[in-house]
């Protein structure tokens, strides 16, 4: 299991349970690959495609979920409490890159590093106070499990927060990227996390 740092006793109980739920969801999502339910949820969350474009997008998503599961099973990241977060629920951070400014600025900074292939292998997931106010799991809203999976997808698979042209967070962001199509939606962390939450 990942190392948990800085949480109160009650917070650590919550984070430990969410970690376990996320691992189970990823196991179920990976096992469901290729099933009728997988394809149905893929269309609902990632958008429509046909032929080789559909097969390629489904295969890429399957690989993303596989590597996310490998990371969570391999305990390759830490989870820390960040009490100063006021404008975000969570992010992935390396101390080496802390000059990014935090919040959305940090996410963009780390996304750029990932696109360049220079982000470090092990990043701590930082959870702020807002994380603990969300529902545990929800199909149409951000939740603790969805947020955990979103950040893990950054760490494990190099997903991005695709805000080019509009919103990339929440159900609004998911449906916007879905409308563009699976070639982009499969790389948006929010779409990946909602997909896992739905199918797992």
XYZ file of N, CA and C in Angstrom:
600
model
N 0.840 -1.186 0.000
C 0.000 0.000 0.000
C 0.881 1.244 0.000
N 0.402 2.302 -0.609
C 1.129 3.566 -0.624
C 1.348 4.060 0.801
N 2.349 4.899 0.988
C 2.586 5.503 2.288
C 1.690 6.719 2.436
N 1.025 6.829 3.598
C 0.151 7.961 3.866
C 0.827 8.863 4.885
N 0.883 10.165 4.585
C 1.629 11.089 5.431
C 0.805 12.327 5.745
N 0.802 12.719 7.027
C 0.218 13.989 7.438
C -1.271 13.987 7.710
N -1.922 12.841 7.614
C -3.367 12.773 7.839
C -3.676 12.547 9.311
N -4.800 13.103 9.764
C -5.293 12.771 11.097
C -5.772 11.320 11.080
N -6.010 10.754 12.255
C -6.506 9.375 12.331
C -7.767 9.152 11.508
N -8.805 9.995 11.691
C -10.032 9.824 10.899
C -9.796 10.015 9.399
N -8.958 10.974 9.025
C -8.653 11.179 7.602
C -7.949 9.962 7.005
N -7.029 9.390 7.762
C -6.283 8.244 7.237
C -7.210 7.047 7.000
N -8.198 6.878 7.857
C -9.179 5.807 7.651
C -9.891 6.013 6.317
N -10.299 7.257 6.045
C -10.996 7.571 4.794
C -10.082 7.312 3.599
N -8.856 7.827 3.656
C -7.939 7.698 2.520
C -7.590 6.230 2.270
N -7.394 5.474 3.330
C -7.091 4.049 3.177
C -8.241 3.325 2.483
N -9.472 3.652 2.867
C -10.631 3.016 2.240
C -10.760 3.411 0.772
N -10.520 4.691 0.474
C -10.599 5.150 -0.919
C -9.510 4.482 -1.749
N -8.326 4.347 -1.197
C -7.238 3.647 -1.883
C -7.664 2.216 -2.227
N -8.241 1.527 -1.262
C -8.693 0.142 -1.494
C -9.816 0.089 -2.526
N -10.756 1.040 -2.431
C -11.845 1.094 -3.405
C -11.301 1.342 -4.813
N -10.346 2.259 -4.925
C -9.763 2.569 -6.230
C -9.055 1.349 -6.813
N -8.354 0.621 -5.974
C -7.662 -0.579 -6.460
C -8.673 -1.620 -6.957
N -9.749 -1.806 -6.206
C -10.785 -2.777 -6.605
C -11.463 -2.336 -7.901
N -11.755 -1.040 -8.016
C -12.377 -0.510 -9.227
C -11.481 -0.752 -10.438
N -10.187 -0.518 -10.277
C -9.258 -0.734 -11.394
C -9.171 -2.204 -11.770
N -9.177 -3.078 -10.781
C -9.188 -4.522 -11.073
C -10.426 -4.893 -11.879
N -11.583 -4.394 -11.443
C -12.838 -4.692 -12.135
C -12.866 -4.085 -13.534
N -12.364 -2.847 -13.658
C -12.363 -2.176 -14.958
C -11.467 -2.906 -15.942
N -10.312 -3.333 -15.486
C -9.398 -4.046 -16.386
C -9.982 -5.401 -16.789
N -10.611 -6.083 -15.832
C -11.224 -7.385 -16.127
C -12.393 -7.261 -17.098
N -13.047 -6.097 -17.117
C -14.219 -5.893 -17.972
C -13.862 -5.540 -19.415
N -12.580 -5.302 -19.693
C -12.169 -4.873 -21.040
C -12.720 -5.820 -22.105
N -13.308 -5.236 -23.139
C -13.835 -6.019 -24.252
C -15.251 -6.514 -24.087
N -15.830 -6.349 -22.898
C -17.192 -6.813 -22.670
C -18.197 -5.807 -23.231
N -19.437 -6.243 -23.296
C -20.501 -5.353 -23.770
C -20.631 -4.134 -22.869
N -20.519 -4.337 -21.548
C -20.618 -3.213 -20.617
C -19.478 -2.225 -20.829
N -18.256 -2.717 -21.017
C -17.091 -1.867 -21.289
C -17.379 -0.961 -22.495
N -17.864 -1.554 -23.582
C -18.100 -0.790 -24.812
C -19.234 0.234 -24.630
N -20.241 -0.160 -23.874
C -21.352 0.756 -23.620
C -20.867 1.968 -22.829
N -20.124 1.716 -21.747
C -19.613 2.813 -20.918
C -18.593 3.637 -21.704
N -17.802 2.980 -22.527
C -16.838 3.704 -23.363
C -17.571 4.747 -24.204
N -18.659 4.369 -24.847
C -19.431 5.311 -25.651
C -20.014 6.446 -24.828
N -20.466 6.147 -23.611
C -21.067 7.152 -22.746
C -20.055 8.160 -22.212
N -18.828 7.713 -21.978
C -17.818 8.567 -21.346
C -16.783 9.094 -22.332
N -16.463 8.316 -23.348
C -15.396 8.699 -24.276
C -15.906 9.189 -25.629
N -17.141 8.895 -25.959
C -17.688 9.336 -27.235
C -17.666 8.243 -28.284
N -18.179 8.586 -29.452
C -18.342 7.595 -30.500
C -17.195 7.569 -31.489
N -16.936 6.380 -31.986
C -15.955 6.158 -33.053
C -16.302 4.831 -33.696
N -15.708 4.558 -34.836
C -15.963 3.289 -35.512
C -14.651 2.710 -36.029
N -14.711 1.436 -36.387
C -13.594 0.762 -37.038
C -12.295 0.815 -36.271
N -11.213 1.074 -36.980
C -9.881 1.047 -36.377
C -9.696 2.168 -35.356
N -10.376 3.306 -35.550
C -10.277 4.402 -34.580
C -10.841 3.983 -33.231
N -11.969 3.261 -33.246
C -12.566 2.774 -32.012
C -11.660 1.741 -31.340
N -11.174 0.785 -32.115
C -10.303 -0.258 -31.560
C -9.038 0.336 -30.956
N -8.452 1.315 -31.627
C -7.242 1.957 -31.135
C -7.494 2.697 -29.827
N -8.607 3.439 -29.748
C -8.938 4.184 -28.535
C -9.235 3.239 -27.376
N -9.977 2.175 -27.644
C -10.277 1.197 -26.587
C -8.989 0.542 -26.084
N -8.081 0.211 -26.997
C -6.821 -0.421 -26.604
C -5.978 0.525 -25.763
N -5.927 1.802 -26.152
C -5.176 2.792 -25.373
C -5.746 2.940 -23.966
N -7.068 2.984 -23.862
C -7.691 3.095 -22.540
C -7.418 1.853 -21.714
N -7.490 0.692 -22.330
C -7.186 -0.545 -21.620
C -5.760 -0.522 -21.066
N -4.810 -0.025 -21.856
C -3.418 0.074 -21.398
C -3.279 1.080 -20.260
N -4.008 2.190 -20.344
C -3.991 3.181 -19.269
C -4.475 2.564 -17.965
N -5.583 1.845 -18.018
C -6.130 1.223 -16.809
C -5.185 0.153 -16.281
N -4.553 -0.583 -17.167
C -3.596 -1.603 -16.752
C -2.428 -0.984 -15.981
N -1.867 0.082 -16.521
C -0.718 0.693 -15.861
C -1.129 1.391 -14.566
N -2.356 1.940 -14.520
C -2.852 2.502 -13.263
C -2.949 1.421 -12.198
N -3.469 0.257 -12.600
C -3.573 -0.843 -11.653
C -2.194 -1.315 -11.202
N -1.246 -1.369 -12.114
C 0.119 -1.775 -11.754
C 0.731 -0.809 -10.747
N 0.483 0.493 -10.946
C 1.027 1.491 -10.018
C 0.404 1.349 -8.632
N -0.907 1.161 -8.575
C -1.558 1.090 -7.266
C -1.208 -0.226 -6.580
N -1.087 -1.305 -7.355
C -0.710 -2.591 -6.769
C 0.763 -2.607 -6.381
N 1.586 -1.845 -7.115
C 3.020 -1.810 -6.842
C 3.434 -0.773 -5.824
N 2.459 -0.035 -5.263
C 2.724 0.922 -4.192
C 3.791 1.942 -4.593
N 3.679 2.473 -5.797
C 4.743 3.315 -6.334
C 4.528 4.809 -6.113
N 3.631 5.178 -5.225
C 3.426 6.597 -4.955
C 3.024 6.780 -3.504
N 3.220 7.983 -2.998
C 2.833 8.332 -1.637
C 1.582 9.210 -1.687
N 0.856 9.239 -0.592
C -0.326 10.092 -0.489
C -0.135 10.969 0.744
N -0.140 12.296 0.539
C 0.129 13.222 1.635
C -1.010 14.227 1.778
N -1.147 14.760 2.988
C -2.162 15.777 3.249
C -1.553 17.153 3.018
N -2.263 17.987 2.283
C -1.823 19.359 2.023
C -2.900 20.324 2.514
N -2.767 20.799 3.779
C -3.833 21.619 4.371
C -3.991 22.992 3.735
N -3.016 23.450 2.944
C -3.095 24.800 2.373
C -3.895 24.865 1.083
N -4.315 23.723 0.553
C -5.095 23.756 -0.681
C -6.436 24.424 -0.430
N -6.740 25.431 -1.232
C -8.056 26.075 -1.152
C -8.760 26.057 -2.501
N -7.997 25.925 -3.594
C -8.610 26.000 -4.928
C -8.577 24.676 -5.665
N -8.219 23.611 -4.991
C -8.170 22.309 -5.641
C -8.409 21.215 -4.614
N -8.843 20.063 -5.085
C -9.050 18.922 -4.195
C -7.772 18.129 -4.004
N -6.972 18.037 -5.088
C -5.814 17.162 -5.067
C -4.898 17.476 -6.237
N -3.643 17.026 -6.141
C -2.745 17.039 -7.282
C -1.626 16.029 -7.047
N -0.777 15.880 -8.054
C 0.422 15.068 -7.936
C 1.600 16.033 -7.943
N 2.522 15.890 -6.984
C 3.597 16.860 -6.837
C 4.916 16.180 -6.542
N 5.986 16.695 -7.117
C 7.340 16.357 -6.707
C 7.959 17.611 -6.130
N 8.665 17.479 -5.007
C 9.315 18.628 -4.395
C 10.226 19.347 -5.367
N 10.860 18.625 -6.249
C 11.756 19.199 -7.250
C 11.036 20.204 -8.146
N 9.718 20.036 -8.300
C 8.954 20.887 -9.202
C 7.971 21.781 -8.448
N 8.220 22.028 -7.171
C 7.261 22.778 -6.362
C 7.184 24.252 -6.764
N 8.129 24.733 -7.554
C 8.089 26.127 -7.995
C 6.948 26.405 -8.962
N 6.206 25.378 -9.306
C 5.117 25.545 -10.271
C 3.988 26.419 -9.755
N 3.865 26.589 -8.468
C 2.857 27.481 -7.920
C 1.644 26.803 -7.328
N 1.487 25.502 -7.506
C 0.378 24.777 -6.903
C -0.920 24.931 -7.674
N -1.906 24.122 -7.272
C -3.224 24.181 -7.876
C -3.196 23.940 -9.375
N -4.018 24.694 -10.105
C -4.115 24.514 -11.546
C -2.796 24.817 -12.239
N -2.028 25.796 -11.724
C -0.726 26.101 -12.315
C 0.201 24.899 -12.216
N 0.160 24.234 -11.068
C 1.007 23.048 -10.901
C 0.580 21.933 -11.846
N -0.715 21.711 -11.945
C -1.208 20.640 -12.809
C -0.760 20.869 -14.244
N -0.880 22.104 -14.714
C -0.434 22.432 -16.069
C 1.063 22.202 -16.209
N 1.820 22.603 -15.192
C 3.273 22.444 -15.208
C 3.653 20.971 -15.305
N 3.051 20.130 -14.461
C 3.361 18.699 -14.473
C 2.882 18.061 -15.785
N 1.715 18.491 -16.275
C 1.230 17.977 -17.563
C 2.238 18.269 -18.670
N 2.787 19.495 -18.660
C 3.782 19.845 -19.679
C 5.021 18.963 -19.556
N 5.460 18.710 -18.321
C 6.614 17.836 -18.114
C 6.330 16.430 -18.614
N 5.135 15.954 -18.349
C 4.781 14.606 -18.797
C 4.777 14.534 -20.324
N 4.251 15.562 -20.954
C 4.225 15.571 -22.415
C 5.640 15.598 -22.991
N 6.576 16.184 -22.244
C 7.973 16.212 -22.664
C 8.727 14.949 -22.235
N 8.076 14.114 -21.416
C 8.699 12.877 -20.954
C 9.722 13.055 -19.857
N 9.620 14.147 -19.081
C 10.633 14.407 -18.050
C 10.076 14.458 -16.632
N 8.811 14.129 -16.423
C 8.272 14.079 -15.061
C 8.859 12.873 -14.339
N 9.076 12.987 -13.036
C 9.667 11.869 -12.294
C 8.721 10.683 -12.186
N 9.298 9.504 -11.964
C 8.489 8.287 -11.874
C 7.586 8.282 -10.649
N 8.086 8.768 -9.529
C 7.320 8.684 -8.281
C 6.920 10.077 -7.835
N 5.646 10.352 -7.860
C 5.115 11.624 -7.394
C 4.176 11.376 -6.226
N 4.253 12.201 -5.198
C 3.240 12.063 -4.149
C 1.910 12.663 -4.588
N 0.845 11.973 -4.280
C -0.495 12.520 -4.476
C -0.807 13.355 -3.249
N -1.169 14.615 -3.467
C -1.504 15.496 -2.343
C -3.009 15.701 -2.312
N -3.589 15.497 -1.141
C -5.024 15.668 -0.946
C -5.262 16.824 0.004
N -6.153 17.729 -0.370
C -6.457 18.876 0.467
C -7.747 18.703 1.244
N -8.096 19.692 2.062
C -9.315 19.615 2.879
C -10.578 19.366 2.058
N -10.667 19.953 0.850
C -11.872 19.782 0.021
C -12.102 18.329 -0.368
N -11.033 17.553 -0.443
C -11.158 16.142 -0.787
C -12.125 15.444 0.157
N -12.062 15.809 1.428
C -12.854 15.125 2.463
C -14.299 15.601 2.531
N -14.647 16.602 1.731
C -16.036 17.079 1.711
C -16.829 16.473 0.557
N -16.160 15.773 -0.356
C -16.837 15.192 -1.517
C -17.505 13.872 -1.146
N -18.502 13.451 -1.939
C -19.068 12.110 -1.718
C -18.010 11.053 -1.998
N -18.166 9.873 -1.405
C -17.203 8.792 -1.642
C -17.180 8.388 -3.111
N -18.369 8.241 -3.694
C -18.465 7.812 -5.092
C -19.754 8.361 -5.676
N -19.683 8.848 -6.910
C -20.842 9.423 -7.568
C -20.643 9.269 -9.067
N -21.709 9.004 -9.810
C -21.579 8.804 -11.252
C -21.510 10.110 -12.029
N -22.090 11.196 -11.518
C -22.170 12.432 -12.284
C -21.493 13.626 -11.615
N -20.771 13.381 -10.545
C -20.053 14.458 -9.856
C -18.667 13.969 -9.467
N -17.778 14.921 -9.243
C -16.488 14.552 -8.698
C -16.703 13.933 -7.315
N -15.899 12.935 -7.008
C -16.006 12.239 -5.731
C -14.599 11.902 -5.246
N -14.519 11.367 -4.041
C -13.207 10.976 -3.517
C -12.555 9.932 -4.411
N -13.297 8.897 -4.763
C -12.730 7.829 -5.594
C -12.358 8.363 -6.965
N -13.224 9.153 -7.562
C -12.942 9.698 -8.895
C -11.711 10.595 -8.854
N -11.595 11.420 -7.835
C -10.435 12.304 -7.705
C -9.155 11.497 -7.540
N -9.201 10.464 -6.720
C -8.039 9.596 -6.510
C -7.617 8.959 -7.839
N -8.584 8.449 -8.591
C -8.288 7.825 -9.885
C -7.779 8.845 -10.896
N -8.331 10.041 -10.873
C -7.891 11.122 -11.757
C -6.401 11.392 -11.540
N -6.017 11.596 -10.286
C -4.610 11.903 -9.989
C -3.708 10.712 -10.290
N -4.181 9.525 -9.996
C -3.395 8.329 -10.296
C -3.164 8.185 -11.799
N -4.142 8.572 -12.606
C -3.965 8.468 -14.054
C -2.876 9.421 -14.549
N -2.747 10.601 -13.910
C -1.626 11.493 -14.239
C -0.304 10.784 -13.966
N -0.212 10.231 -12.771
C 1.029 9.601 -12.308
C 1.380 8.373 -13.136
N 0.404 7.532 -13.362
C 0.687 6.225 -13.963
C 0.733 6.265 -15.478
N -0.160 7.032 -16.089
C -0.345 6.935 -17.537
C -0.075 8.231 -18.286
N 0.282 9.284 -17.565
C 0.574 10.538 -18.240
C -0.624 11.224 -18.842
N -1.815 10.992 -18.264
C -2.986 11.721 -18.742
C -2.805 13.200 -18.454
N -3.597 14.020 -19.126
C -3.511 15.467 -18.948
C -4.875 16.015 -18.559
N -4.886 17.285 -18.164
C -6.130 18.019 -17.959
C -6.331 18.855 -19.208
N -7.107 18.340 -20.135
C -7.239 18.901 -21.474
C -8.230 20.062 -21.474
N -7.711 21.242 -21.152
C -8.568 22.428 -21.081
C -8.507 23.259 -22.363
N -7.860 22.739 -23.411
C -7.805 23.458 -24.676
C -9.216 23.511 -25.276
N -9.785 24.686 -25.289
C -11.112 24.858 -25.867
C -12.252 24.823 -24.872
N -11.958 24.643 -23.590
C -13.039 24.635 -22.616
C -12.723 23.848 -21.359
N -13.763 23.547 -20.613
C -13.665 22.875 -19.314
C -13.190 21.432 -19.474
N -12.367 20.982 -18.519
C -11.916 19.585 -18.549
C -12.265 18.832 -17.268
N -12.873 19.517 -16.287
C -13.178 18.905 -15.000
C -14.674 18.662 -14.835
N -14.997 17.718 -13.955
C -16.381 17.429 -13.636
C -17.125 16.840 -14.829
N -18.428 16.681 -14.646
C -19.241 16.087 -15.699
C -19.267 16.985 -16.938
N -19.180 18.308 -16.726
C -19.121 19.241 -17.852
C -17.895 18.968 -18.710
N -16.744 18.785 -18.060
C -15.525 18.489 -18.798
C -15.583 17.150 -19.499
N -16.126 16.148 -18.817
C -16.244 14.811 -19.405
C -17.083 14.873 -20.680
N -18.226 15.532 -20.606
C -19.106 15.570 -21.780
C -18.509 16.429 -22.904
N -17.757 17.479 -22.549
C -17.110 18.275 -23.594
C -16.092 17.437 -24.366
N -15.223 16.719 -23.634
C -14.210 15.895 -24.302
C -14.852 14.726 -25.043
N -15.908 14.165 -24.470
C -16.656 13.103 -25.154
C -17.164 13.605 -26.501
N -17.639 14.847 -26.537
C -18.146 15.423 -27.777
C -17.071 15.607 -28.835
N -15.840 15.812 -28.402
C -14.724 15.934 -29.345
C -14.370 14.558 -29.907
N -14.510 13.535 -29.051
C -14.268 12.173 -29.506
C -13.210 11.453 -28.703
N -13.181 10.139 -28.801
C -12.326 9.327 -27.939
C -10.835 9.539 -28.122
N -10.403 9.981 -29.294
C -8.964 10.179 -29.496
C -8.395 11.180 -28.502
N -9.197 12.189 -28.113
C -8.764 13.138 -27.080
C -9.293 12.759 -25.703
N -10.516 12.265 -25.639
C -11.129 11.968 -24.338
C -10.345 10.932 -23.543
N -9.735 9.957 -24.212
C -9.004 8.906 -23.481
C -7.765 9.440 -22.787
N -7.325 10.654 -23.141
C -6.150 11.244 -22.483
C -6.517 12.303 -21.461
N -7.793 12.613 -21.327
C -8.223 13.555 -20.299
C -8.439 12.794 -18.992
N -7.728 13.191 -17.944
C -7.758 12.451 -16.681
C -9.162 12.296 -16.129
N -9.990 13.317 -16.305
C -11.348 13.264 -15.763
C -12.171 12.190 -16.474
N -12.035 12.084 -17.805
C -12.768 11.052 -18.539
C -12.312 9.662 -18.113
N -11.013 9.484 -17.931
C -10.487 8.192 -17.486
C -11.045 7.836 -16.119
N -11.033 8.808 -15.199
C -11.502 8.532 -13.839
C -12.999 8.239 -13.812
N -13.792 8.998 -14.568
C -15.228 8.713 -14.609
C -15.485 7.357 -15.267
N -14.752 7.035 -16.313
C -14.920 5.736 -16.942
C -14.682 4.613 -15.928
N -13.590 4.706 -15.190
C -13.285 3.664 -14.192
C -14.375 3.574 -13.143
N -14.851 4.734 -12.693
C -15.901 4.771 -11.672
C -17.184 4.115 -12.187
N -17.508 4.341 -13.449
C -18.721 3.760 -14.034
C -18.578 2.275 -14.291
N -17.459 1.861 -14.862
C -17.343 0.464 -15.310
C -16.853 -0.460 -14.204
N -16.188 0.105 -13.199
C -15.597 -0.722 -12.142
C -16.493 -0.925 -10.966
